[in-house]
JSON list of C-alpha atoms in Angstrom, two decimals:
[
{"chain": "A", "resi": 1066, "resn": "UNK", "atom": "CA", "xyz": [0.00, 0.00, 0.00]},
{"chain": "A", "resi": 1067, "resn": "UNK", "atom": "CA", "xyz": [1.70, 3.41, -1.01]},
{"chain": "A", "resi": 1068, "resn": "UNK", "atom": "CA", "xyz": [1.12, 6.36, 1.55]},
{"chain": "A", "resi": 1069, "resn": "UNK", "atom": "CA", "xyz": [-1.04, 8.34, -0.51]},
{"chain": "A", "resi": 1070, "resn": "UNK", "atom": "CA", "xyz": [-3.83, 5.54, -0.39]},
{"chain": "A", "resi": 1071, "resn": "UNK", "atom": "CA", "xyz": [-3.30, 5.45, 3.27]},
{"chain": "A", "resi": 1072, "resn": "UNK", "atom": "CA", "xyz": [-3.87, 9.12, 3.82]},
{"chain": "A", "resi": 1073, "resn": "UNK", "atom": "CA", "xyz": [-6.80, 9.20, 1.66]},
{"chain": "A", "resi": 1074, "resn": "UNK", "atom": "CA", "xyz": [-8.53, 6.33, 3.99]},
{"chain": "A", "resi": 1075, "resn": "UNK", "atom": "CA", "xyz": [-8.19, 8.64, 7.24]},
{"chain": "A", "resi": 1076, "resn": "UNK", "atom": "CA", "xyz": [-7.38, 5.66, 9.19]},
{"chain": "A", "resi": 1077, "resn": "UNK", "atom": "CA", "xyz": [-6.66, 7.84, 12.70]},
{"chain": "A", "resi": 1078, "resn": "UNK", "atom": "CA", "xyz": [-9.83, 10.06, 12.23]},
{"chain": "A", "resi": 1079, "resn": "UNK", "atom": "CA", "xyz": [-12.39, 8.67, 14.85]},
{"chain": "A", "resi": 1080, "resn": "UNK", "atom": "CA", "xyz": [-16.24, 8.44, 12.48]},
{"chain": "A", "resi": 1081, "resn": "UNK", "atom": "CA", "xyz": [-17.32, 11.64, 14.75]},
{"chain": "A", "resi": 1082, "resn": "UNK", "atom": "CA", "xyz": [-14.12, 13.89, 12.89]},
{"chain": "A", "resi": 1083, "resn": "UNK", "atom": "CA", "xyz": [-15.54, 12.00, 9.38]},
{"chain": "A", "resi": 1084, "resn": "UNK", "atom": "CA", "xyz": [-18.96, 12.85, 10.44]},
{"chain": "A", "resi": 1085, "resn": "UNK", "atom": "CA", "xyz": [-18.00, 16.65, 10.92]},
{"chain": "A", "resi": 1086, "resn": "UNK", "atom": "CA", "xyz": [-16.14, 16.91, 7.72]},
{"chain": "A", "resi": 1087, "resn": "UNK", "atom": "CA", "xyz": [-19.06, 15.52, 5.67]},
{"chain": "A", "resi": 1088, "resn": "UNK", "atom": "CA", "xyz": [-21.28, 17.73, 7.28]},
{"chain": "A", "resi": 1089, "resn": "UNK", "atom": "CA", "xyz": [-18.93, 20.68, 6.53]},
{"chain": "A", "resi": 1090, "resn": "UNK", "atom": "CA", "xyz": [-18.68, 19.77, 3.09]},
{"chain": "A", "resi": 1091, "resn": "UNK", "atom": "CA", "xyz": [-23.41, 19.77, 2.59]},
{"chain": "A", "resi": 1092, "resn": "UNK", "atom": "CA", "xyz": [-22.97, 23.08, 4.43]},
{"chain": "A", "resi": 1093, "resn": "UNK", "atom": "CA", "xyz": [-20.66, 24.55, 1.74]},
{"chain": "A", "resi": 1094, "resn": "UNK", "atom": "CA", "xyz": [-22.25, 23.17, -1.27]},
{"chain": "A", "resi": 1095, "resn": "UNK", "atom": "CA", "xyz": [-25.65, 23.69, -0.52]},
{"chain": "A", "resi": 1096, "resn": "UNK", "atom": "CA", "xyz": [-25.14, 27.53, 0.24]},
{"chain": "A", "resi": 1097, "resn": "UNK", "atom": "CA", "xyz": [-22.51, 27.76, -2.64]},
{"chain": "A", "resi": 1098, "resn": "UNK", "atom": "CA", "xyz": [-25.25, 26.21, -5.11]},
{"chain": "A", "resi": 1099, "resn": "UNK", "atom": "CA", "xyz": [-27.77, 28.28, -3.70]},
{"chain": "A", "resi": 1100, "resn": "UNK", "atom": "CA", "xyz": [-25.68, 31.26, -4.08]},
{"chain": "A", "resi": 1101, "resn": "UNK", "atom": "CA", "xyz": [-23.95, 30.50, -8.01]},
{"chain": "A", "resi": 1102, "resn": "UNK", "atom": "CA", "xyz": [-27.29, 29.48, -8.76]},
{"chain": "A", "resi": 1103, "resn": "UNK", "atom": "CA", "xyz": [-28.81, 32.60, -7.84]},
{"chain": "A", "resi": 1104, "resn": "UNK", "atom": "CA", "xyz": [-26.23, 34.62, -8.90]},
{"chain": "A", "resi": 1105, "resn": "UNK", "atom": "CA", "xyz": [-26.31, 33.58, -12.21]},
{"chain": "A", "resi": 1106, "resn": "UNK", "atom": "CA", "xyz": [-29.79, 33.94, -12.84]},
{"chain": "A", "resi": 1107, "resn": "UNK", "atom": "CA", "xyz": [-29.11, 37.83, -11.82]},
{"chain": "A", "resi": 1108, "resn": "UNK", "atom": "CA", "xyz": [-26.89, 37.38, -14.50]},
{"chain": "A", "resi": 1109, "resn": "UNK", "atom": "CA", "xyz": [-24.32, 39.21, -12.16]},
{"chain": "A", "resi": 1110, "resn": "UNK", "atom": "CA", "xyz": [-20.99, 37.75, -13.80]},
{"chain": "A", "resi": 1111, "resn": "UNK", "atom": "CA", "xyz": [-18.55, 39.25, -10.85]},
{"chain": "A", "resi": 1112, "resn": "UNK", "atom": "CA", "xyz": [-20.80, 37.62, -8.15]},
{"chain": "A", "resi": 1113, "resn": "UNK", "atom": "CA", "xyz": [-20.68, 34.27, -9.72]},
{"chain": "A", "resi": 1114, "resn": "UNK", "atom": "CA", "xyz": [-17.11, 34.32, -10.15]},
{"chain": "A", "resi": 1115, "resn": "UNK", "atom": "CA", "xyz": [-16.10, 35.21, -6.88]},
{"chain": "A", "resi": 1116, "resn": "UNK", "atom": "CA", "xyz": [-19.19, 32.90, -5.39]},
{"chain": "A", "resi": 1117, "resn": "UNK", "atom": "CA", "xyz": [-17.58, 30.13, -7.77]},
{"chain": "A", "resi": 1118, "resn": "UNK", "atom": "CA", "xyz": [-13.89, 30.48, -6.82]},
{"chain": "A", "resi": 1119, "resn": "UNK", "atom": "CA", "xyz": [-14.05, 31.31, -3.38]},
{"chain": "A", "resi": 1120, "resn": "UNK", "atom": "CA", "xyz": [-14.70, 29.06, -0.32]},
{"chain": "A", "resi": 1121, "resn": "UNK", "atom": "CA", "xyz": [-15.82, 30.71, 3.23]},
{"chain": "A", "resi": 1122, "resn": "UNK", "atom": "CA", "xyz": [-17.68, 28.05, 4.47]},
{"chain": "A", "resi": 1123, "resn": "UNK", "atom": "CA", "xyz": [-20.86, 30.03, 3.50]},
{"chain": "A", "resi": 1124, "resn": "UNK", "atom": "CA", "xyz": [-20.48, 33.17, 5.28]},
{"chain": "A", "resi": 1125, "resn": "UNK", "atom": "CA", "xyz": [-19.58, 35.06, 1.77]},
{"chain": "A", "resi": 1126, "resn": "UNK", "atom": "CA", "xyz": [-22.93, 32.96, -0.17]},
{"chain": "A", "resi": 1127, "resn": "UNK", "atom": "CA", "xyz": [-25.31, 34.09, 2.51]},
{"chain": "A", "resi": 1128, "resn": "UNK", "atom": "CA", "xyz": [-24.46, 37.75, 2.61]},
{"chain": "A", "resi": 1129, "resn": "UNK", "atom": "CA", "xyz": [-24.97, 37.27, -1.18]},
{"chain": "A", "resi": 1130, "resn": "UNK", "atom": "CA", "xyz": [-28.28, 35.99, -0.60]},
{"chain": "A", "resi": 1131, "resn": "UNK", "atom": "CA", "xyz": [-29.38, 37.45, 2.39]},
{"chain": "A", "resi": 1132, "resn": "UNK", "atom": "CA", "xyz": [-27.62, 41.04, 1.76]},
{"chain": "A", "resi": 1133, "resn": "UNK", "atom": "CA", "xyz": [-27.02, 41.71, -1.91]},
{"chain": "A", "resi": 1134, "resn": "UNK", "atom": "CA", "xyz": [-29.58, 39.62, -3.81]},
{"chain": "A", "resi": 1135, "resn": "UNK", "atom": "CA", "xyz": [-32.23, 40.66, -1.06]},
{"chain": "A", "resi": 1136, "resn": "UNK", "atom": "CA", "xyz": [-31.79, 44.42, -2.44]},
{"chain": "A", "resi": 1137, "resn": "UNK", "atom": "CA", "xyz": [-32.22, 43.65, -6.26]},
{"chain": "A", "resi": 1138, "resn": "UNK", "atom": "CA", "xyz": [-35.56, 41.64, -4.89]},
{"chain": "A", "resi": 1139, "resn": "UNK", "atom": "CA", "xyz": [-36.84, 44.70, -3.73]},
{"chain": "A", "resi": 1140, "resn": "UNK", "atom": "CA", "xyz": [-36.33, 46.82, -6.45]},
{"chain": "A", "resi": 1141, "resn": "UNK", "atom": "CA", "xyz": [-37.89, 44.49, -9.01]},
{"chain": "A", "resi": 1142, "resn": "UNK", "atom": "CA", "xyz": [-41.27, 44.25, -6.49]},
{"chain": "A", "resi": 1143, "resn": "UNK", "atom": "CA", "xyz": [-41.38, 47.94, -6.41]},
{"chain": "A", "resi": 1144, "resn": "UNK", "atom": "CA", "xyz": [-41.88, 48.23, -10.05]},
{"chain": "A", "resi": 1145, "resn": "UNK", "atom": "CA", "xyz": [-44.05, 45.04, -10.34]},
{"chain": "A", "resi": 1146, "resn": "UNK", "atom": "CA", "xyz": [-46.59, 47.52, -7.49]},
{"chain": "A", "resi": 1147, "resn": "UNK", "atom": "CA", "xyz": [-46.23, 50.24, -9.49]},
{"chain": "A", "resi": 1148, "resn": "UNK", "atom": "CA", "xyz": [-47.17, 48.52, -12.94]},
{"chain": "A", "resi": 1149, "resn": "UNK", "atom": "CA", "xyz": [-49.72, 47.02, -10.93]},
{"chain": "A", "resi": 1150, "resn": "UNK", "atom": "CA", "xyz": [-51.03, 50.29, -9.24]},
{"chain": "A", "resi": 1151, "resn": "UNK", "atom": "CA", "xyz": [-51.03, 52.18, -12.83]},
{"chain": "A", "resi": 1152, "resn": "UNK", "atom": "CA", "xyz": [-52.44, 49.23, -14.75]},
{"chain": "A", "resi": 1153, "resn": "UNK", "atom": "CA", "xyz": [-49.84, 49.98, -17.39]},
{"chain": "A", "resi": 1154, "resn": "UNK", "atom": "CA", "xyz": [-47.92, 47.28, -19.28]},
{"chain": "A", "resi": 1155, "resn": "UNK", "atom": "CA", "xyz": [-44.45, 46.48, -18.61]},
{"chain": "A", "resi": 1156, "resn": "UNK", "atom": "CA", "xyz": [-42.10, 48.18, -21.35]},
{"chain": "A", "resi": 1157, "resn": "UNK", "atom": "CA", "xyz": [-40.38, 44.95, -21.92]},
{"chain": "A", "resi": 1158, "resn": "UNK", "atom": "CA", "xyz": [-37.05, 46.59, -22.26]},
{"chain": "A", "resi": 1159, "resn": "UNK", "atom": "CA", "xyz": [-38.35, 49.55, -24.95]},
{"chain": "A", "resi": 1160, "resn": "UNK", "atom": "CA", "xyz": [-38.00, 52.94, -24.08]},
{"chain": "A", "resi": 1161, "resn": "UNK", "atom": "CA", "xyz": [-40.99, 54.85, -22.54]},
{"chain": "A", "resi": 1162, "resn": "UNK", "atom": "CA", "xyz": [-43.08, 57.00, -24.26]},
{"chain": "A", "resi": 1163, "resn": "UNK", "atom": "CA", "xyz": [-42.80, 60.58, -23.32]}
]
């Protein structure tokens, strides 16, 4: 057996440090999925690159969510009321009329 297959089998971990790591691992990929995936539906290209390439355990996905994301949300309901208020169709990237 060479002694890169025997590091690769974590022999000396106890299944409770195994347990933790796979654990850690679903944490990161389901907020870094969440995150890309939302991200490049925004079609924000510098948000899904950094999302992509970096890895903070989560902390930088969620403010991307919960922070940045949240705030283009929020503009896009505000015009969806107002279209709704005025009864007026959505422009549907024309100019307005003036």
């Amino acid at each position: 057996m060479s002694s890169r297959s025997a590091s690769l089998s974590m022999p000396d971990v106890p299944a409770s440090g195994r347990a933790l790591l796979l654990a850690a691992v679903a944490w990161n990929l389901a907020w870094k999925g969440a995150s890309v995936w939302r991200a490049a539906r925004n079609g924000s290209k510098p948000w899904f690159v950094t999302l992509l390439l970096s890895n903070t355990m989560g902390v930088l996905d969620a403010i991307y969510l919960f922070g940045v994301d949240r705030r283009h949300r929020s503009e896009d309901l505000e015009e969806e009321e107002i279209l709704e208020i005025t009864g007026e169709p959505e422009q549907l990237g024309h100019p307005q009329e003036t």
